[in-house]
Amino acid sequence: MSDMWADVGTKSPIDHYGNSDYWKNVKMMGGIYGRYTHLPGLSFRLSIANGTLYANDVWNKSGAQGAASFSDDYVQRYYRNLDVKTTVWESSLMVEISPMELFTNWEYSRMAHSRFQPYLMVGVGGMYFNPRGSYTKNYETDYKEWVDLRPLHTEGQNFDKAGYPVAYNQYSIIIPAGIGFRVDMGRGLGLGLEYVTRYTFTDYLDDVSGQYIDPLRFDIAYLGDNVKADMAKKMADKSFELAPGTKHDAGQYRGDPKNKDMYSTISLNFFWKINKRNSPWWR
C-alpha cells in the first residue's frame, strides 16, 4: 500500500487515513529485492519497485465544513480542489540491521536464533516520477480523463520570462528508511511486514510547489494551441469546479515550496533463501 505525503491532500496522517474517500482509492506498489547477509544481523539489500501514488484535496472536505474561517488550512486545501495520481519507478540500496542478532551473542542467544526478527533499514536510491491529474472533458456527464501535468507547466515552469522556474526534473534522489519484521517459515520461505518512507529531493511529486500564475501566460506560451492553453488553465486552478467563478490571484501559493515531498509504503514481503545451509557460514 502506497501513500503520498506532498502538498495535495491532507496535512496530517490522522486526516489522511481517517478519510473514507482515501480507502476507496488505495494505491499499490510492488517490487523485488535481493538481500545479502554479511554477518549476523547486518545485511544489504538492492531493490527495484514500481507503483502509483495518489492524493486528493477532497479529503479535506469534513475539516473545511467545520472550519471557523475561509482562511483555515482545511478550507484552502479543499477549495484548491486538486488531485494527482503519480507513477513511480524506484531503485535503492539499503542497510538492514536486526538488533536481536547483531547486538546479542549470536552463537548462544535465544533471541538471535528466534524465527521472529525485527529490523531497521536505511539507504539511498533514485526514482522517476510522472504526475497526472484528472481533467474534466464534459461537465454535464462529469466525464474525466487523466492527463500528464508536467508538459502543461501549471506553475509557469520553463516559460520565457524572468522569475518563472525552469521545468522540474522527473528524476530525484531518495533517502529510504523504515522498520519491519520477518518470520522464518522454514529453511527457505520467510514472511515479513514493513513500513518504509522515502524522503525525496523534489517538491513536484504532485506537480504542486509554488504559486498560481496569470492565466494569460498560458495563452501566450501556447499561442496557436488553444486546446492545450485551455487545459493548462483548468488544471492549474480547479477551484472553479467547486465554486463557479472562483479563481486564485497570480502570486498566491498553490503549495509550500519550503518542504520537499515524501512517499511511503506498508508492504507484505515474501522471500526465499537462495543459499540454504545446515549451519550458517559464521559458525
Tab-separated table of C-alpha atoms in Angstrom:
chain	number	residue	atom	x	y	z
A	1	MET	CA	0.000	0.000	0.000
A	2	SER	CA	1.493	3.324	-1.085
A	3	ASP	CA	0.943	6.848	0.285
A	4	MET	CA	1.956	10.277	-0.967
A	5	TRP	CA	2.960	12.987	1.534
A	6	ALA	CA	3.061	16.157	-0.539
A	7	ASP	CA	1.146	19.427	-0.963
A	8	VAL	CA	-2.011	17.874	-2.429
A	9	GLY	CA	-4.133	16.003	0.087
A	10	THR	CA	-4.295	16.272	3.856
A	11	LYS	CA	-1.747	17.777	6.189
A	12	SER	CA	-1.938	15.215	8.994
A	13	PRO	CA	-1.753	11.390	8.900
A	14	ILE	CA	-4.946	11.229	11.001
A	15	ASP	CA	-6.922	13.113	8.344
A	16	HIS	CA	-5.198	11.029	5.675
A	17	TYR	CA	-6.031	7.557	6.989
A	18	GLY	CA	-9.274	8.596	8.689
A	19	ASN	CA	-10.915	9.576	5.408
A	20	SER	CA	-13.348	7.144	3.773
A	21	ASP	CA	-12.540	8.506	0.292
A	22	TYR	CA	-8.888	7.586	0.850
A	23	TRP	CA	-9.778	3.919	1.410
A	24	LYS	CA	-11.814	3.904	-1.797
A	25	ASN	CA	-8.716	4.936	-3.742
A	26	VAL	CA	-5.891	2.977	-2.114
A	27	LYS	CA	-2.941	2.577	-4.497
A	28	MET	CA	-0.228	-0.061	-4.558
A	29	MET	CA	3.461	-0.606	-5.223
A	30	GLY	CA	5.239	-3.850	-5.936
A	31	GLY	CA	8.829	-4.854	-6.416
A	32	ILE	CA	11.643	-7.293	-5.892
A	33	TYR	CA	14.851	-7.187	-3.870
A	34	GLY	CA	17.880	-9.294	-3.155
A	35	ARG	CA	19.459	-9.378	0.304
A	36	TYR	CA	22.975	-10.445	1.213
A	37	THR	CA	23.806	-11.164	4.853
A	38	HIS	CA	27.329	-10.007	5.608
A	39	LEU	CA	27.321	-11.103	9.251
A	40	PRO	CA	24.580	-11.981	11.765
A	41	GLY	CA	22.136	-9.075	11.964
A	42	LEU	CA	23.755	-6.965	9.215
A	43	SER	CA	22.503	-7.273	5.643
A	44	PHE	CA	22.496	-5.288	2.422
A	45	ARG	CA	19.565	-5.216	0.052
A	46	LEU	CA	19.214	-3.968	-3.510
A	47	SER	CA	15.684	-3.383	-4.775
A	48	ILE	CA	13.589	-2.136	-7.660
A	49	ALA	CA	9.893	-1.227	-7.407
A	50	ASN	CA	7.060	0.321	-9.359
A	51	GLY	CA	3.692	1.692	-8.299
A	52	THR	CA	1.241	4.546	-8.075
A	53	LEU	CA	0.831	7.344	-5.532
A	54	TYR	CA	-2.454	9.200	-5.099
A	55	ALA	CA	-3.704	12.275	-3.250
A	56	ASN	CA	-6.849	14.386	-3.408
A	57	ASP	CA	-7.771	17.720	-1.834
A	58	VAL	CA	-11.345	16.497	-1.365
A	59	TRP	CA	-10.064	14.592	1.676
A	60	ASN	CA	-10.210	17.952	3.493
A	61	LYS	CA	-13.978	18.373	2.988
A	62	SER	CA	-15.100	17.438	6.508
A	63	GLY	CA	-12.403	19.642	8.035
A	64	ALA	CA	-13.432	22.531	5.786
A	65	GLN	CA	-17.080	22.161	6.781
A	66	GLY	CA	-16.128	22.576	10.439
A	67	ALA	CA	-13.662	25.427	9.898
A	68	ALA	CA	-14.240	28.809	11.539
A	69	SER	CA	-12.985	30.948	8.649
A	70	PHE	CA	-12.235	30.784	4.932
A	71	SER	CA	-8.519	31.227	5.642
A	72	ASP	CA	-8.408	27.944	7.552
A	73	ASP	CA	-5.949	25.414	6.100
A	74	TYR	CA	-8.691	22.822	5.589
A	75	VAL	CA	-10.736	25.292	3.549
A	76	GLN	CA	-7.795	26.430	1.438
A	77	ARG	CA	-6.802	22.863	0.638
A	78	TYR	CA	-10.363	21.798	-0.127
A	79	TYR	CA	-11.090	24.723	-2.475
A	80	ARG	CA	-7.756	24.228	-4.234
A	81	ASN	CA	-9.542	21.090	-5.498
A	82	LEU	CA	-6.529	19.337	-6.973
A	83	ASP	CA	-5.957	15.627	-7.308
A	84	VAL	CA	-2.927	13.725	-8.528
A	85	LYS	CA	-2.003	10.192	-9.500
A	86	THR	CA	1.761	9.749	-9.799
A	87	THR	CA	3.536	6.793	-11.360
A	88	VAL	CA	6.811	5.950	-9.613
A	89	TRP	CA	9.788	3.777	-10.504
A	90	GLU	CA	12.453	3.443	-7.830
A	91	SER	CA	15.655	1.597	-7.068
A	92	SER	CA	17.525	1.635	-3.767
A	93	LEU	CA	20.391	0.141	-1.796
A	94	MET	CA	19.745	-0.218	1.930
A	95	VAL	CA	21.494	-1.459	5.037
A	96	GLU	CA	19.320	-3.727	7.149
A	97	ILE	CA	20.035	-4.200	10.866
A	98	SER	CA	18.412	-6.883	13.030
A	99	PRO	CA	19.150	-5.848	16.657
A	100	MET	CA	18.273	-9.243	18.161
A	101	GLU	CA	21.022	-10.810	16.049
A	102	LEU	CA	23.583	-8.011	15.772
A	103	PHE	CA	23.671	-6.880	19.393
A	104	THR	CA	23.424	-10.241	21.157
A	105	ASN	CA	25.624	-13.323	21.333
A	106	TRP	CA	24.586	-14.896	18.054
A	107	GLU	CA	26.124	-18.243	18.976
A	108	TYR	CA	24.245	-18.798	22.247
A	109	SER	CA	21.477	-16.180	22.473
A	110	ARG	CA	17.929	-17.481	22.171
A	111	MET	CA	16.847	-14.135	20.669
A	112	ALA	CA	19.439	-14.395	17.915
A	113	HIS	CA	18.072	-17.796	16.912
A	114	SER	CA	14.425	-16.752	17.045
A	115	ARG	CA	12.310	-17.216	13.913
A	116	PHE	CA	10.865	-13.734	14.565
A	117	GLN	CA	13.326	-10.920	13.835
A	118	PRO	CA	12.533	-7.173	13.862
A	119	TYR	CA	14.817	-4.954	11.793
A	120	LEU	CA	15.639	-1.374	10.861
A	121	MET	CA	16.786	-0.151	7.454
A	122	VAL	CA	18.157	2.965	5.812
A	123	GLY	CA	19.806	3.681	2.500
A	124	VAL	CA	19.906	5.724	-0.675
A	125	GLY	CA	18.275	5.390	-4.061
A	126	GLY	CA	16.807	7.081	-7.076
A	127	MET	CA	13.350	7.498	-8.549
A	128	TYR	CA	11.494	8.530	-11.694
A	129	PHE	CA	8.020	10.005	-11.321
A	130	ASN	CA	5.239	11.218	-13.604
A	131	PRO	CA	2.325	13.130	-12.014
A	132	ARG	CA	-1.085	13.114	-13.692
A	133	GLY	CA	-4.270	14.990	-12.847
A	134	SER	CA	-7.937	14.391	-13.656
A	135	TYR	CA	-9.202	16.624	-16.458
A	136	THR	CA	-12.969	17.089	-16.841
A	137	LYS	CA	-13.788	16.871	-20.547
A	138	ASN	CA	-17.556	17.031	-20.135
A	139	TYR	CA	-19.064	18.807	-17.141
A	140	GLU	CA	-22.598	17.618	-17.920
A	141	THR	CA	-21.661	13.941	-17.691
A	142	ASP	CA	-18.688	14.522	-15.348
A	143	TYR	CA	-16.508	12.565	-17.779
A	144	LYS	CA	-12.841	12.803	-16.787
A	145	GLU	CA	-9.516	11.543	-18.041
A	146	TRP	CA	-6.044	11.518	-16.506
A	147	VAL	CA	-3.529	13.816	-18.235
A	148	ASP	CA	0.210	14.343	-17.759
A	149	LEU	CA	0.804	17.511	-15.761
A	150	ARG	CA	4.470	18.317	-16.362
A	151	PRO	CA	4.004	19.207	-20.091
A	152	LEU	CA	1.309	21.736	-19.085
A	153	HIS	CA	3.731	23.770	-16.893
A	154	THR	CA	0.928	24.525	-14.432
A	155	GLU	CA	3.089	26.948	-12.426
A	156	GLY	CA	4.742	28.544	-15.443
A	157	GLN	CA	7.794	26.302	-15.431
A	158	ASN	CA	10.099	26.945	-18.361
A	159	PHE	CA	8.167	29.993	-19.587
A	160	ASP	CA	10.482	32.555	-21.168
A	161	LYS	CA	10.126	35.214	-18.523
A	162	ALA	CA	12.360	36.203	-15.617
A	163	GLY	CA	11.073	34.963	-12.286
A	164	TYR	CA	9.440	31.785	-13.567
A	165	PRO	CA	11.003	28.434	-12.567
A	166	VAL	CA	12.508	26.004	-15.056
A	167	ALA	CA	10.757	22.721	-15.790
A	168	TYR	CA	11.243	20.339	-12.878
A	169	ASN	CA	13.312	17.208	-13.167
A	170	GLN	CA	11.347	13.943	-13.133
A	171	TYR	CA	14.294	12.127	-11.552
A	172	SER	CA	15.216	12.506	-7.910
A	173	ILE	CA	17.479	11.032	-5.266
A	174	ILE	CA	15.582	9.382	-2.425
A	175	ILE	CA	16.549	8.522	1.145
A	176	PRO	CA	14.524	5.471	2.236
A	177	ALA	CA	14.250	4.473	5.894
A	178	GLY	CA	11.955	2.075	7.657
A	179	ILE	CA	11.168	-0.636	10.143
A	180	GLY	CA	9.856	-4.160	9.787
A	181	PHE	CA	9.909	-7.748	10.960
A	182	ARG	CA	10.245	-11.138	9.330
A	183	VAL	CA	9.297	-14.648	10.363
A	184	ASP	CA	11.108	-17.732	9.070
A	185	MET	CA	8.555	-20.341	7.975
A	186	GLY	CA	11.194	-22.962	7.306
A	187	ARG	CA	14.680	-23.291	5.866
A	188	GLY	CA	13.682	-21.408	2.720
A	189	LEU	CA	10.458	-19.455	2.971
A	190	GLY	CA	10.015	-16.324	5.060
A	191	LEU	CA	7.297	-13.714	5.507
A	192	GLY	CA	7.642	-10.104	6.566
A	193	LEU	CA	5.807	-6.852	7.119
A	194	GLU	CA	7.498	-3.469	6.843
A	195	TYR	CA	6.938	0.269	6.674
A	196	VAL	CA	9.319	2.365	4.564
A	197	THR	CA	9.186	6.110	3.978
A	198	ARG	CA	11.203	7.898	1.290
A	199	TYR	CA	12.408	11.467	1.616
A	200	THR	CA	12.774	12.937	-1.864
A	201	PHE	CA	14.710	15.911	-3.187
A	202	THR	CA	11.814	17.189	-5.278
A	203	ASP	CA	8.748	19.246	-4.404
A	204	TYR	CA	6.885	18.282	-7.580
A	205	LEU	CA	5.851	14.725	-6.805
A	206	ASP	CA	2.291	16.088	-7.046
A	207	ASP	CA	3.096	18.855	-9.587
A	208	VAL	CA	2.466	21.450	-6.847
A	209	SER	CA	5.104	23.638	-5.238
A	210	GLY	CA	4.983	27.340	-5.991
A	211	GLN	CA	2.459	29.983	-6.987
A	212	TYR	CA	-0.535	30.498	-9.245
A	213	ILE	CA	0.250	32.483	-12.366
A	214	ASP	CA	-1.775	34.836	-14.543
A	215	PRO	CA	-3.899	32.630	-16.885
A	216	LEU	CA	-2.923	34.957	-19.727
A	217	ARG	CA	0.570	33.479	-19.504
A	218	PHE	CA	-0.799	30.150	-20.768
A	219	ASP	CA	-2.408	31.842	-23.778
A	220	ILE	CA	0.920	33.463	-24.618
A	221	ALA	CA	3.004	30.319	-24.020
A	222	TYR	CA	0.684	28.093	-26.059
A	223	LEU	CA	-0.179	30.581	-28.783
A	224	GLY	CA	-1.764	28.648	-31.647
A	225	ASP	CA	-2.722	25.711	-29.413
A	226	ASN	CA	-5.950	26.816	-27.749
A	227	VAL	CA	-6.774	23.312	-26.553
A	228	LYS	CA	-3.540	22.990	-24.564
A	229	ALA	CA	-3.825	26.545	-23.233
A	230	ASP	CA	-7.364	25.892	-22.006
A	231	MET	CA	-6.353	22.580	-20.435
A	232	ALA	CA	-3.348	24.165	-18.687
A	233	LYS	CA	-5.506	26.954	-17.230
A	234	LYS	CA	-8.099	24.496	-15.923
A	235	MET	CA	-5.512	22.147	-14.426
A	236	ALA	CA	-3.555	24.968	-12.802
A	237	ASP	CA	-6.565	26.258	-10.857
A	238	LYS	CA	-9.527	23.906	-10.410
A	239	SER	CA	-11.270	25.853	-7.654
A	240	PHE	CA	-13.939	26.988	-10.135
A	241	GLU	CA	-15.278	23.420	-10.228
A	242	LEU	CA	-16.395	23.770	-6.601
A	243	ALA	CA	-17.294	27.462	-6.693
A	244	PRO	CA	-18.075	28.699	-10.239
A	245	GLY	CA	-16.402	31.992	-10.988
A	246	THR	CA	-13.742	31.499	-8.315
A	247	LYS	CA	-10.078	31.804	-9.216
A	248	HIS	CA	-6.830	32.472	-7.395
A	249	ASP	CA	-4.843	35.631	-7.989
A	250	ALA	CA	-1.411	35.420	-9.584
A	251	GLY	CA	1.189	35.154	-6.860
A	252	GLN	CA	-0.949	33.210	-4.398
A	253	TYR	CA	0.654	29.974	-3.283
A	254	ARG	CA	-0.602	26.622	-4.572
A	255	GLY	CA	1.738	24.758	-2.241
A	256	ASP	CA	4.664	25.101	0.142
A	257	PRO	CA	7.996	25.308	-1.715
A	258	LYS	CA	9.941	25.046	1.561
A	259	ASN	CA	9.084	21.381	2.141
A	260	LYS	CA	10.154	18.517	-0.100
A	261	ASP	CA	7.732	15.698	-0.846
A	262	MET	CA	7.773	12.203	0.622
A	263	TYR	CA	6.039	8.903	-0.010
A	264	SER	CA	5.761	5.666	1.929
A	265	THR	CA	4.702	2.035	1.681
A	266	ILE	CA	3.312	-0.579	4.020
A	267	SER	CA	4.244	-3.885	2.457
A	268	LEU	CA	3.911	-7.618	2.877
A	269	ASN	CA	7.113	-9.424	1.906
A	270	PHE	CA	7.631	-12.974	0.717
A	271	PHE	CA	11.241	-14.101	0.475
A	272	TRP	CA	13.124	-17.262	-0.315
A	273	LYS	CA	16.628	-18.115	0.829
A	274	ILE	CA	18.574	-18.996	-2.283
A	275	ASN	CA	21.642	-20.275	-0.426
A	276	LYS	CA	20.468	-22.539	2.409
A	277	ARG	CA	22.997	-24.162	4.762
A	278	ASN	CA	22.567	-26.652	7.584
A	279	SER	CA	24.506	-24.197	9.740
A	280	PRO	CA	25.345	-20.554	8.956
A	281	TRP	CA	28.767	-19.814	7.485
A	282	TRP	CA	29.800	-17.784	10.552
A	283	ARG	CA	29.754	-20.955	12.620
